[in-house]
PDB file of C-alpha atoms in Angstrom:
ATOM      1  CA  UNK A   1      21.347   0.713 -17.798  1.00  0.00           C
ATOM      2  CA  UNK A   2      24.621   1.244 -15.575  1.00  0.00           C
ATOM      3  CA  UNK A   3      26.239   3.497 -18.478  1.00  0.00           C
ATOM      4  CA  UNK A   4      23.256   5.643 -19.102  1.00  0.00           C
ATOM      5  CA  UNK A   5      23.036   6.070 -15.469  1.00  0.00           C
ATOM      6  CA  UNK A   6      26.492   6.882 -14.901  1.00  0.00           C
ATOM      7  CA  UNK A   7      26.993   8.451 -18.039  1.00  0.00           C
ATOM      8  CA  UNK A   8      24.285  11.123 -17.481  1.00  0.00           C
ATOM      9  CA  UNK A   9      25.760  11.844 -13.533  1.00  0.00           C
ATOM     10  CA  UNK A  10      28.778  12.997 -15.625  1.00  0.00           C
ATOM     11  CA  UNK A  11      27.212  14.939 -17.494  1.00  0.00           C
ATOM     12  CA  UNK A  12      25.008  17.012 -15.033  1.00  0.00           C
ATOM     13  CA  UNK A  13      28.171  17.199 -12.857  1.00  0.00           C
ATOM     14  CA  UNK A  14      29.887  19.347 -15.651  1.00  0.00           C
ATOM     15  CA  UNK A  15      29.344  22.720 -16.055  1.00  0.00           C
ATOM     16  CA  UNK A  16      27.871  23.250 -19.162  1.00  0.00           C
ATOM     17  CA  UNK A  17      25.323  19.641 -18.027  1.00  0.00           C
ATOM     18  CA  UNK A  18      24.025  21.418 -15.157  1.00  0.00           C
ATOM     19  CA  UNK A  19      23.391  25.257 -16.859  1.00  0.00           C
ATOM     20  CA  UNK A  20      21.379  22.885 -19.152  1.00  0.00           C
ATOM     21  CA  UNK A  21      19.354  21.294 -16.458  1.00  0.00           C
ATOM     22  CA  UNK A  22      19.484  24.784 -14.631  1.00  0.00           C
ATOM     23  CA  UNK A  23      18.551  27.274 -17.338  1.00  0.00           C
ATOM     24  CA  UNK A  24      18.273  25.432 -20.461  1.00  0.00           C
ATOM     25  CA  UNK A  25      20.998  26.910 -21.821  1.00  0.00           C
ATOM     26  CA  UNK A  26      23.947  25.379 -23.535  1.00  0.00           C
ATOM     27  CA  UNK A  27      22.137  21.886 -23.958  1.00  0.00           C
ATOM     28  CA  UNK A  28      23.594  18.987 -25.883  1.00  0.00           C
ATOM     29  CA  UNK A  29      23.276  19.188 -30.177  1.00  0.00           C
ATOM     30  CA  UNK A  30      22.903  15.226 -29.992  1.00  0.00           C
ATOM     31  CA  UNK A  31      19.446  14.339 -31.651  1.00  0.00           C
ATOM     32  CA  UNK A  32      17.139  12.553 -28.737  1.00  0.00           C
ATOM     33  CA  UNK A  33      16.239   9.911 -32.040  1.00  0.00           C
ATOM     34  CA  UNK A  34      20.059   8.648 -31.845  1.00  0.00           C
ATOM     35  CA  UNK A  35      20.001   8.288 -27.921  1.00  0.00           C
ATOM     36  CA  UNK A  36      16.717   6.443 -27.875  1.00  0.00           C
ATOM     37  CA  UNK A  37      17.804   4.015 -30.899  1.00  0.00           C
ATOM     38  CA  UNK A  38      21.099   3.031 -29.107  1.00  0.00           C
ATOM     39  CA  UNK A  39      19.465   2.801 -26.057  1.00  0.00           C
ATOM     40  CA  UNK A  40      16.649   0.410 -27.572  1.00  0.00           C
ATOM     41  CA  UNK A  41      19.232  -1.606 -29.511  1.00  0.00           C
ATOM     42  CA  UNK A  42      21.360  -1.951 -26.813  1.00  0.00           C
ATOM     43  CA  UNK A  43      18.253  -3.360 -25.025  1.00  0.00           C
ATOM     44  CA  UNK A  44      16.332  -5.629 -27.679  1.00  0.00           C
ATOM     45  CA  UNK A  45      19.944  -7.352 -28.539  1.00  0.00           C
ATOM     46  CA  UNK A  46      20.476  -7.517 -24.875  1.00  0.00           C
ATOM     47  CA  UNK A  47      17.364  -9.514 -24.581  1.00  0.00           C
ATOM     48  CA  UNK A  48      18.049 -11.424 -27.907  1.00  0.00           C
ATOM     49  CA  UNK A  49      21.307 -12.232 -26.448  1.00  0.00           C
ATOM     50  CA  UNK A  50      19.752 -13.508 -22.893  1.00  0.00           C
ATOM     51  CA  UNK A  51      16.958 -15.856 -24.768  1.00  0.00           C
ATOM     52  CA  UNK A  52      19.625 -16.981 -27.150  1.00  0.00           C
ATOM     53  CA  UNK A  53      19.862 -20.974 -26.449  1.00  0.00           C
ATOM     54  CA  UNK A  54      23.679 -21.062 -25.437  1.00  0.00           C
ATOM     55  CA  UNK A  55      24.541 -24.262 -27.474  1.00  0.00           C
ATOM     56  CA  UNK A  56      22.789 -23.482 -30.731  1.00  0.00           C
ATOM     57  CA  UNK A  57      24.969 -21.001 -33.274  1.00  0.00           C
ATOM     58  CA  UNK A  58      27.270 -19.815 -30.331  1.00  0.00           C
ATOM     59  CA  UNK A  59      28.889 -17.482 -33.455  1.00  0.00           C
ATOM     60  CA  UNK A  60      25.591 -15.568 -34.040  1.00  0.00           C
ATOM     61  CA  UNK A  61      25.215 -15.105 -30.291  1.00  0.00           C
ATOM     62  CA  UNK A  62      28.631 -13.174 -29.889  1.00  0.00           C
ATOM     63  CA  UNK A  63      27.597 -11.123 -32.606  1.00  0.00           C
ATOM     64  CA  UNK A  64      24.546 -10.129 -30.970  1.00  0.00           C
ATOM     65  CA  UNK A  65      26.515  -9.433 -27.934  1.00  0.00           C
ATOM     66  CA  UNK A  66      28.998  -8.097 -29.657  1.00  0.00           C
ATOM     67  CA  UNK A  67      25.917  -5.401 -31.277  1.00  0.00           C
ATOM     68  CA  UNK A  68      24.729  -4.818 -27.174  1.00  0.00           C
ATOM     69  CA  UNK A  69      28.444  -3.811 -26.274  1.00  0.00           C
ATOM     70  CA  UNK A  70      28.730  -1.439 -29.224  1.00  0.00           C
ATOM     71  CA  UNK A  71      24.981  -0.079 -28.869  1.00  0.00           C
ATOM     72  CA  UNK A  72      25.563   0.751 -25.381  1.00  0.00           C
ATOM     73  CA  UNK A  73      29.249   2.331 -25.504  1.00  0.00           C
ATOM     74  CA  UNK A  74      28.184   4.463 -28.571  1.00  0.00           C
ATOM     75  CA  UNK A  75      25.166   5.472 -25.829  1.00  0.00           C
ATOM     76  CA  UNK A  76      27.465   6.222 -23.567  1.00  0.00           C
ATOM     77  CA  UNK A  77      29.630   8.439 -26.191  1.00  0.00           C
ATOM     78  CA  UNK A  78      26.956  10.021 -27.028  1.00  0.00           C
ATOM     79  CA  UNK A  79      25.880  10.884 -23.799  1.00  0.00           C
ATOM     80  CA  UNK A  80      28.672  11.909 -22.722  1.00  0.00           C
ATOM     81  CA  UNK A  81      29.729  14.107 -25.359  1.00  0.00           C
ATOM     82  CA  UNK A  82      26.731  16.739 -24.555  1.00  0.00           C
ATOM     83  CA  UNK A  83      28.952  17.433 -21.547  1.00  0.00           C
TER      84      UNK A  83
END
């Protein structure tokens, strides 16, 4: 949640961000479908990750970590490249 957050207050604190919020105008081309399928990725192997017992198949647990820390930094890219 901290990189959407302070991914978005980037973007509405660039020019072209807040003539989108503004007028509508010169919005992001991203598809909302990607946003909201990193976002719940990030979130359901964030959760995985959390329930995961820690001493059974620590390997498969990094991975899922490993999928939350991609899901949320490709969020963030995406995010932040409709500035």
């Amino acid at each position: 949640m901290p990189t959407v957050v302070v991914a978005w207050i980037a973007v509405l604190a660039s020019y072209r961000g807040s003539r989108c919020l503004t007028y509508g105008e010169q919005c992001s081309t991203v598809p909302g479908e990607a946003l909201y399928g990193c976002f719940w990725v990030a979130l359901a192997a964030g959760l995985l990750a959390l329930m995961w017992p820690r001493a059974r198949w620590t390997g498969a647990r990094i991975g899922v970590v490993l999928l939350q820390w991609g899901a949320q930094l490709m969020l963030g890219a995406l995010i932040l490249s409709g500035a």
